[in-house]
Coordinates of N, CA and C in Angstrom, one line a residue:
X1 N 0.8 -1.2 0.0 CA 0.0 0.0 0.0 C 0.9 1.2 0.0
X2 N 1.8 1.0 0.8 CA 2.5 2.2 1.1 C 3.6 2.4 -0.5
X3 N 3.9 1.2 -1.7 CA 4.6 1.7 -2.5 C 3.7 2.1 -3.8
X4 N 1.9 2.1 -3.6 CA 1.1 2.9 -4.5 C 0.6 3.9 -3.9
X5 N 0.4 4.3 -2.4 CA 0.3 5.5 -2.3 C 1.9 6.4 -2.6
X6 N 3.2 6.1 -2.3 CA 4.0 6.6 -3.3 C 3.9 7.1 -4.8
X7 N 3.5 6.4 -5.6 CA 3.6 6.4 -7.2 C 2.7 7.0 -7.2
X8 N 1.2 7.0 -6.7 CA 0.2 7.9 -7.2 C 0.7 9.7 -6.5
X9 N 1.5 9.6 -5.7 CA 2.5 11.4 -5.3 C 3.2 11.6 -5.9
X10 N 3.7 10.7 -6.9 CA 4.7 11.0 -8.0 C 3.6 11.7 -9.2
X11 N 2.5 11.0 -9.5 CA 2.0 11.3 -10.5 C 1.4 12.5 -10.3
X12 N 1.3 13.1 -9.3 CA 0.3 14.2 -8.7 C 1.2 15.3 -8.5
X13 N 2.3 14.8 -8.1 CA 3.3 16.3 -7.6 C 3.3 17.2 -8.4
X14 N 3.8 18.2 -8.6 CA 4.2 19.3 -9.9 C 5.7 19.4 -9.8
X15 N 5.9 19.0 -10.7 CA 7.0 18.9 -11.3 C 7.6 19.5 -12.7
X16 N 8.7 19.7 -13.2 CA 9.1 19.9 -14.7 C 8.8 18.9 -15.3
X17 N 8.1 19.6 -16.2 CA 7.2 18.5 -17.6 C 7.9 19.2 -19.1
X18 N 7.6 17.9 -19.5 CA 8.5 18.1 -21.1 C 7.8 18.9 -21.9
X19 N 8.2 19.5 -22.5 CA 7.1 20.1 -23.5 C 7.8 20.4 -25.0
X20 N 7.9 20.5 -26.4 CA 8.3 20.7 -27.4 C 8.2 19.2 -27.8
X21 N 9.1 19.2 -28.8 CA 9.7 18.0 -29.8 C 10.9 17.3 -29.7
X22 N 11.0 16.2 -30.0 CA 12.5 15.4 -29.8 C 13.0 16.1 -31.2
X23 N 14.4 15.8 -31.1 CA 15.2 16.3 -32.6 C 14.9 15.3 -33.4
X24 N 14.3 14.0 -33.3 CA 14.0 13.0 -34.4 C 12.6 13.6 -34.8
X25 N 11.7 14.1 -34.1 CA 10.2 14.4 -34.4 C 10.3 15.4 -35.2
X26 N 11.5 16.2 -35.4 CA 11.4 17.3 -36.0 C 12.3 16.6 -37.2
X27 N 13.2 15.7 -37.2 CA 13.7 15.7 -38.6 C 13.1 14.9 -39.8
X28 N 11.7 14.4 -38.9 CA 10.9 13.4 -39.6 C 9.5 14.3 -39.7
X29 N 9.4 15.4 -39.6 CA 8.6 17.0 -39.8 C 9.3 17.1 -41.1
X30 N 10.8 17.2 -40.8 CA 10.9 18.4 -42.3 C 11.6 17.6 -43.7
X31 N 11.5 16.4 -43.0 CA 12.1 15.1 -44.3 C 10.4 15.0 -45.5
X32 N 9.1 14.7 -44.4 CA 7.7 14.8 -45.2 C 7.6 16.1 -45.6
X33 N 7.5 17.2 -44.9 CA 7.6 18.2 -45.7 C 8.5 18.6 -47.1
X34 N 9.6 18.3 -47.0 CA 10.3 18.3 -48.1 C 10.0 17.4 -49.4
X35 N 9.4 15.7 -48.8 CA 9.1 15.3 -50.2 C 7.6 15.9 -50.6
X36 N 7.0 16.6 -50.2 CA 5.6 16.8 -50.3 C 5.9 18.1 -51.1
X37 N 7.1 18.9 -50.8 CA 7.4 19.8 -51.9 C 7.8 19.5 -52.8
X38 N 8.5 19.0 -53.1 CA 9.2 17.9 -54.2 C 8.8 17.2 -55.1
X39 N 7.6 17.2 -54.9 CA 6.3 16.3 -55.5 C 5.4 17.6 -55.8
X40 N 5.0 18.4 -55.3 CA 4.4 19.7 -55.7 C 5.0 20.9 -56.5
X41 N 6.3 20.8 -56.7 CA 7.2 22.4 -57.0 C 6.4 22.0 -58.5
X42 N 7.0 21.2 -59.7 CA 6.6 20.8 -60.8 C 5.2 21.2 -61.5
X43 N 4.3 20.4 -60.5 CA 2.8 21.0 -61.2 C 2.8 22.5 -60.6
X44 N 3.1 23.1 -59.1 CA 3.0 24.3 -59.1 C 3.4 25.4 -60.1
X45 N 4.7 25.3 -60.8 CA 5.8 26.0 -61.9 C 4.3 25.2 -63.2
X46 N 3.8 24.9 -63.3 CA 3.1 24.3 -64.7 C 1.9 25.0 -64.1
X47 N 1.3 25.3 -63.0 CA 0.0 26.2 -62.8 C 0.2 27.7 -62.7
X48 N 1.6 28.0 -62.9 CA 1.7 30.0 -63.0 C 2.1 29.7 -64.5
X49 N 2.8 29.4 -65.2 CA 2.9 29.8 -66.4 C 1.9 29.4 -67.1
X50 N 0.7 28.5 -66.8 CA -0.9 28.3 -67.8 C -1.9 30.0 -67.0
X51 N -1.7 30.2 -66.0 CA -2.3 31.6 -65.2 C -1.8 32.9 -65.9
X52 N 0.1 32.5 -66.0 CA 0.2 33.9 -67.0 C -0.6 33.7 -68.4
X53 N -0.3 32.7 -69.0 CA -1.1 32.8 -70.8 C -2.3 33.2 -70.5
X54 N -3.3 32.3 -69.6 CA -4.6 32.9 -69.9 C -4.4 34.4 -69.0
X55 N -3.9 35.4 -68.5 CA -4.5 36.4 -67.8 C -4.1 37.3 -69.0
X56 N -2.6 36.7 -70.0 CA -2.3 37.6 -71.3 C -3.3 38.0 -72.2
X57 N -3.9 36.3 -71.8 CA -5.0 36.0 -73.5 C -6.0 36.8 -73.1
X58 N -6.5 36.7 -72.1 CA -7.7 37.8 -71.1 C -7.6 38.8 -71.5
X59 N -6.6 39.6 -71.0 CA -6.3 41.2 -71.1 C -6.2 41.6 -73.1
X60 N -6.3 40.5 -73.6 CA -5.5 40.8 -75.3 C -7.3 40.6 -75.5
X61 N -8.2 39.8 -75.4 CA -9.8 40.0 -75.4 C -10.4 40.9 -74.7
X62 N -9.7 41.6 -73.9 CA -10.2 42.8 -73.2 C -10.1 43.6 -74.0
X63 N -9.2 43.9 -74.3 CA -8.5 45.2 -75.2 C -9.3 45.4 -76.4
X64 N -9.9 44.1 -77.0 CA -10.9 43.9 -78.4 C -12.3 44.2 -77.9
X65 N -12.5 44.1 -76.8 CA -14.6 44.1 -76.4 C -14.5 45.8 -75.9
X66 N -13.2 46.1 -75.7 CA -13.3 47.6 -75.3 C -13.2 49.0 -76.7
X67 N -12.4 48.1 -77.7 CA -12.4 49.1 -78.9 C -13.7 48.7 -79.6
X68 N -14.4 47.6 -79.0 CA -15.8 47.1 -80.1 C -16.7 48.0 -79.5
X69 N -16.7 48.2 -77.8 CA -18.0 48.6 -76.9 C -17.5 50.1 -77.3
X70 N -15.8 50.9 -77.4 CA -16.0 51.6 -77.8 C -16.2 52.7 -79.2
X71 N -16.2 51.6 -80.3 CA -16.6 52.1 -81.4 C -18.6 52.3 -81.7
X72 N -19.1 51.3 -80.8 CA -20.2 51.8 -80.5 C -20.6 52.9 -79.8
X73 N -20.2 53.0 -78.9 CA -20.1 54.0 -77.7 C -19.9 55.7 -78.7
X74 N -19.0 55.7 -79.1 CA -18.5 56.8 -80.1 C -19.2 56.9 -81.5
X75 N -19.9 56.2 -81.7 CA -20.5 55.7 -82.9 C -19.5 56.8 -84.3
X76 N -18.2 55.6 -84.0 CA -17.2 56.5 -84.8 C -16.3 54.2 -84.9
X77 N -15.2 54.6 -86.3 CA -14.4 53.7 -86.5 C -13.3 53.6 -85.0
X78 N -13.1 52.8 -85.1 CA -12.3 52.3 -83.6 C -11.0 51.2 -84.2
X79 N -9.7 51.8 -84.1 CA -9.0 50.5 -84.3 C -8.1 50.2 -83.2
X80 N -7.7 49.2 -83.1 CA -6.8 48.4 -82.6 C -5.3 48.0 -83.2
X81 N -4.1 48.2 -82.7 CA -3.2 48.3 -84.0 C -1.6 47.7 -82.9
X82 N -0.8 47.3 -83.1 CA 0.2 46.6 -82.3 C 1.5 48.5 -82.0
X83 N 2.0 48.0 -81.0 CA 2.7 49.4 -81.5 C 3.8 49.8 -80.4
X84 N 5.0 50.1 -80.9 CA 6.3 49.7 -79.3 C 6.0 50.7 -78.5
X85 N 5.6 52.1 -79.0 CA 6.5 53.4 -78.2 C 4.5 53.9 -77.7
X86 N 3.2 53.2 -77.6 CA 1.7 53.9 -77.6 C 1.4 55.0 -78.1
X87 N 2.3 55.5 -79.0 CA 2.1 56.5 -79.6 C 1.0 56.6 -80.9
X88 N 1.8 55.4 -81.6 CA 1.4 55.2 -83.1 C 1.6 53.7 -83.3
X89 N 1.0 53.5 -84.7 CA 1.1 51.6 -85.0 C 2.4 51.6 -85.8
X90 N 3.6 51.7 -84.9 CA 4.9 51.3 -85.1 C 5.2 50.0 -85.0
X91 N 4.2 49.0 -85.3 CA 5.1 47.5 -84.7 C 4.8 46.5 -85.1
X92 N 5.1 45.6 -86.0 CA 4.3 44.2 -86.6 C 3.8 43.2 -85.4
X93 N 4.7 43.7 -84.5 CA 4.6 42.1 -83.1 C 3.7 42.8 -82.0
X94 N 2.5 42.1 -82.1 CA 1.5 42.6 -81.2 C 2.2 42.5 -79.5
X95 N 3.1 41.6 -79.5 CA 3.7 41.2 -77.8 C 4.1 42.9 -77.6
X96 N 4.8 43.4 -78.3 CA 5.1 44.7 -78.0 C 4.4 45.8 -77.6
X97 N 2.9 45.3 -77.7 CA 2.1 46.0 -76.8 C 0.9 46.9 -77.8
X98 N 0.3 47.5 -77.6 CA -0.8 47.4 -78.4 C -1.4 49.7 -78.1
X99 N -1.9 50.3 -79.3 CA -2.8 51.1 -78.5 C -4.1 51.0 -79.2
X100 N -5.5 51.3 -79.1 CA -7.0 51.7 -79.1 C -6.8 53.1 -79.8
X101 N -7.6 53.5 -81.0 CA -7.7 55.0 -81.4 C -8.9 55.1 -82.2
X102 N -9.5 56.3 -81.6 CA -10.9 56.6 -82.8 C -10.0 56.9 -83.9
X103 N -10.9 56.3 -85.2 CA -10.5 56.4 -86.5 C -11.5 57.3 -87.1
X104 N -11.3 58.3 -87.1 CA -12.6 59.6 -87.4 C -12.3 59.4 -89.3
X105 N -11.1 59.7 -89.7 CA -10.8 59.3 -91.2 C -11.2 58.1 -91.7
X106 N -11.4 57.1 -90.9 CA -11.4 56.0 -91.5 C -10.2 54.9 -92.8
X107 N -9.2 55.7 -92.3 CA -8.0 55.3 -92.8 C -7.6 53.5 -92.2
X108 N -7.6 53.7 -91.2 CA -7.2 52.6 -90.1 C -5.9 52.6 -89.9
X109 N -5.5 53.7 -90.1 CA -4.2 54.4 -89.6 C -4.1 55.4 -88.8
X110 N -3.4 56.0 -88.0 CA -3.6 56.8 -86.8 C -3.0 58.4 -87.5
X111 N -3.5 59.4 -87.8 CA -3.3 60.4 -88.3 C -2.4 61.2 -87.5
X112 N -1.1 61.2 -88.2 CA 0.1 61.7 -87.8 C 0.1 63.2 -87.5
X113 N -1.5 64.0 -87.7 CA -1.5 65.3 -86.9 C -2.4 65.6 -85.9
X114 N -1.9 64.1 -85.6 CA -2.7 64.3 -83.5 C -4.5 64.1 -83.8
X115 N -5.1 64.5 -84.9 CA -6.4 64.6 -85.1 C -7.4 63.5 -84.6
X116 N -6.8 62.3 -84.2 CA -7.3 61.2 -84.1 C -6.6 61.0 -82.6
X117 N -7.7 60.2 -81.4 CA -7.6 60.4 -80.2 C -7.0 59.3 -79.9
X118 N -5.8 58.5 -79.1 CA -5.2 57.2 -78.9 C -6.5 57.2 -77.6
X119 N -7.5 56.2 -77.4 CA -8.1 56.2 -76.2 C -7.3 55.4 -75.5
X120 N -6.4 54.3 -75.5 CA -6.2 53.5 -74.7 C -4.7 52.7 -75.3
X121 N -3.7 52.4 -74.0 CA -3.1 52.0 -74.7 C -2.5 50.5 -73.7
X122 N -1.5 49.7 -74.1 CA -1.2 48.5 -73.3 C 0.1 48.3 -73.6
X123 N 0.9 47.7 -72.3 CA 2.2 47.6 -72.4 C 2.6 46.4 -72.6
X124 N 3.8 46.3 -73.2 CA 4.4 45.0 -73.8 C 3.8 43.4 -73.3
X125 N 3.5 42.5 -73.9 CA 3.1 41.6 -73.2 C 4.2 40.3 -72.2
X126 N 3.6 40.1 -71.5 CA 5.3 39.8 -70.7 C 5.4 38.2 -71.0
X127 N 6.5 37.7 -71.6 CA 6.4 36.0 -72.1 C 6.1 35.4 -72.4
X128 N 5.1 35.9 -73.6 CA 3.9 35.5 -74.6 C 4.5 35.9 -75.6
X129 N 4.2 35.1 -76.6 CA 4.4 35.3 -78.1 C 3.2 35.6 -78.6
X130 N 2.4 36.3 -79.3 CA 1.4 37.1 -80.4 C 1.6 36.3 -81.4
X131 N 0.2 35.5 -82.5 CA 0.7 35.5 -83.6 C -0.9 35.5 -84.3
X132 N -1.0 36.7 -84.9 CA -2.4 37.2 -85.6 C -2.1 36.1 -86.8
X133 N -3.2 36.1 -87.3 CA -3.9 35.9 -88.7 C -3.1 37.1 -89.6
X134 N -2.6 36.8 -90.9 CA -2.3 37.4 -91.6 C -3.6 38.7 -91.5
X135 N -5.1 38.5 -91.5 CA -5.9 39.4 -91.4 C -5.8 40.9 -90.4
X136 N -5.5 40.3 -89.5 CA -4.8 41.1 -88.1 C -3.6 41.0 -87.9
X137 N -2.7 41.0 -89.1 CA -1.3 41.6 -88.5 C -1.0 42.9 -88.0
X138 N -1.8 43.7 -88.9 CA -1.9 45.0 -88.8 C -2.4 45.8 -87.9
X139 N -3.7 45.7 -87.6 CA -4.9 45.8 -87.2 C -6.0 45.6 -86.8
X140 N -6.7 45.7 -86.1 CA -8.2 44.9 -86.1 C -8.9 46.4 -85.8
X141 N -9.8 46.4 -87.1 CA -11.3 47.6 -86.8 C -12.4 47.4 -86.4
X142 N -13.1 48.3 -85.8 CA -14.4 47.7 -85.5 C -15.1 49.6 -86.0
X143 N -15.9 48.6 -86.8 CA -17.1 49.9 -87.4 C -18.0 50.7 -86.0
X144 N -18.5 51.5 -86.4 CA -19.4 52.1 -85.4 C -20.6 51.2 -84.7
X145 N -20.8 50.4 -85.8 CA -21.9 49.1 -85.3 C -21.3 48.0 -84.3
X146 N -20.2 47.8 -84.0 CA -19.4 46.9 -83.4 C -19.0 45.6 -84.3
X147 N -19.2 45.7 -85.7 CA -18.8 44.8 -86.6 C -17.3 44.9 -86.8
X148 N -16.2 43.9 -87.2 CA -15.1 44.3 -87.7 C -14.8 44.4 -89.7
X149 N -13.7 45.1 -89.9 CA -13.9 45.4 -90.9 C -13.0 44.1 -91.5
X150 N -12.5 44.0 -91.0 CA -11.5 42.9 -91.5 C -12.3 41.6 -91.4
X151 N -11.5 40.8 -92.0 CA -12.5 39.3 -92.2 C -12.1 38.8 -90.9
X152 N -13.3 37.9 -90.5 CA -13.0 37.0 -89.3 C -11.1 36.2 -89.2
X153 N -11.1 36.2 -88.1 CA -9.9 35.1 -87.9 C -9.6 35.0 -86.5
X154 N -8.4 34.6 -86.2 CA -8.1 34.5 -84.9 C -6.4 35.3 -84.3
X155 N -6.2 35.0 -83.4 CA -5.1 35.7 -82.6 C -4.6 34.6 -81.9
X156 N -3.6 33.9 -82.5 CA -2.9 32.9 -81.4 C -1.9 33.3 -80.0
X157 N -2.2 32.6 -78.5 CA -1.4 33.7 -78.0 C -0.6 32.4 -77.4
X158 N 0.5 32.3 -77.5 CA 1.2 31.3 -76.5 C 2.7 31.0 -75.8
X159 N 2.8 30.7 -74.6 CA 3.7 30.8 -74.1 C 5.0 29.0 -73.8
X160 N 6.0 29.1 -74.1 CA 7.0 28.3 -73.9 C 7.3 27.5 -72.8
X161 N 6.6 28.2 -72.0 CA 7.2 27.9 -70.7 C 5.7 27.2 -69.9
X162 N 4.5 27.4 -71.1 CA 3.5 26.6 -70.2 C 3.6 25.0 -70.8
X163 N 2.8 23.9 -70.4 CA 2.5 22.4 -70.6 C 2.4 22.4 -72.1
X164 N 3.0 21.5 -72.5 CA 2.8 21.4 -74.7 C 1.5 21.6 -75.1
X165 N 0.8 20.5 -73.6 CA -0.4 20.3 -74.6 C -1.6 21.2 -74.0
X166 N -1.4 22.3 -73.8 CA -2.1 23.5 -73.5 C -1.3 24.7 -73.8
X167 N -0.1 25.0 -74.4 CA 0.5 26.1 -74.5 C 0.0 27.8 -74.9
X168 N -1.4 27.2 -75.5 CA -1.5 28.7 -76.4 C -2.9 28.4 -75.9
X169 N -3.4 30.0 -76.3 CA -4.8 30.5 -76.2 C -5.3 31.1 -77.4
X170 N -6.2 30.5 -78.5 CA -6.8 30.8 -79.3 C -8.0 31.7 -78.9
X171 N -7.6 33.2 -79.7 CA -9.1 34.7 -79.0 C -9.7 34.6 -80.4
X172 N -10.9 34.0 -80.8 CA -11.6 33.9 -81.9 C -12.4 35.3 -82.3
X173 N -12.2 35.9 -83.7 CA -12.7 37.1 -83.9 C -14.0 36.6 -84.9
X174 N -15.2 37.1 -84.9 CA -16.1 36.8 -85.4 C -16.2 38.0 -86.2
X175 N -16.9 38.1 -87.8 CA -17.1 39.1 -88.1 C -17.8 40.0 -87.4
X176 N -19.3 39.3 -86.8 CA -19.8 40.4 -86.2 C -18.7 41.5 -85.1
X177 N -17.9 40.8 -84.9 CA -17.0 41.4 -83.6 C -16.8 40.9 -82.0
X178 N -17.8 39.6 -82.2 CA -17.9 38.8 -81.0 C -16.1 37.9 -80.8
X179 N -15.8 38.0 -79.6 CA -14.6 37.2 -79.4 C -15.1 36.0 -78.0
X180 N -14.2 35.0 -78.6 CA -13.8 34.1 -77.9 C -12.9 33.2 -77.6
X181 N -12.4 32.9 -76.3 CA -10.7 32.2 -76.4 C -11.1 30.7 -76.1
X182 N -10.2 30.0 -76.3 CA -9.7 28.4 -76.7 C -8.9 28.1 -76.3
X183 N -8.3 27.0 -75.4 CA -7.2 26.7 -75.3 C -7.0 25.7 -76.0
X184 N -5.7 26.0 -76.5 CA -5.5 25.1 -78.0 C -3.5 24.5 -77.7
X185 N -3.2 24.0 -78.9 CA -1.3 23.6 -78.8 C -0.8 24.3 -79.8
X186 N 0.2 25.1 -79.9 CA 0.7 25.1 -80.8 C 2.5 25.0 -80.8
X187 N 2.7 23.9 -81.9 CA 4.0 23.6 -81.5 C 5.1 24.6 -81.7
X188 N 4.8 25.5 -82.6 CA 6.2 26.4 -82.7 C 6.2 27.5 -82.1
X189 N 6.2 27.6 -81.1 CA 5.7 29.0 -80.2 C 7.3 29.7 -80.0

């Protein structure tokens, strides 16, 4: 009796109590954590470069429903045109960035004495390759009705650095002027 009423004053006293981790508990913490990153880095790096194409391809459809909404809006010609410095349509490679301009002449060129307003413009595109339709190499207009003048086609947008078989973003131009993107492959990006 007297060596269990001992042990139960052992268990009751207050005393220093352990508290934290052994150094094995922790090396066997950051050994699973390590393969669990190791096993995630891969698809992580393959879910930001599919997030940059589509947010490129996004903003490159934006830029088109905004010269469409605003060629109605203005009920005036509206183009869209690639261009390095937003000045003027200096640039064959839409990546280089792009500006928006009422086309009051109807040239579908931006009148070199200021007469014509740049409404909007966008900066280079970051790690995306551009590759219009011969139709829209130049340009894409949209009449006062929201129709484009140019024949339908598409805008391939795609990046190197995302999965093969998702690399690019097809932005579909309709004549009426309706757009829509796709995700599509394309091997020579």
């Amino acid at each position: 009796m007297l060596l269990s009423s001992l042990h139960l004053y052992r268990r009751l006293a207050p005393g220093p109590s352990q508290a934290g981790f052994t150094l094995i508990e922790l090396m066997v913490t950051i050994a699973i954590f390590g393969i669990i990153m190791f096993a995630a880095a891969p698809s992580l790096s393959s879910f930001l470069s599919r997030s940059e194409l589509t947010a490129e391809a996004n903003r490159f459809m934006g830029a088109l429903v905004f010269a469409r909404t605003e060629a109605v809006k203005r009920n005036t010609n509206v183009v869209l045109c690639p261009s390095k410095d937003q000045t003027s349509c200096n640039s064959s490679n839409w990546a280089d960035g792009w500006i928006t301009f009422q086309d009051t002449d109807g040239s579908g060129t931006l009148a070199a004495d200021n007469s014509e307003e740049v409404i909007k413009y966008a900066d280079a595109a970051s790690s995306v390759n551009i590759y219009p339709d011969s139709e829209f190499a130049a340009a894409i207009r949209y009449k006062a009705d929201g129709n484009i003048t140019n024949n339908p086609g598409k805008v391939v947008i795609c990046s190197n650095k995302a999965p093969a078989a998702t690399n690019a973003r097809e932005v579909g131009i309709a004549s009426g002027g309706r757009t829509s993107i796709t995700a599509t492959q394309k091997s020579d990006c």
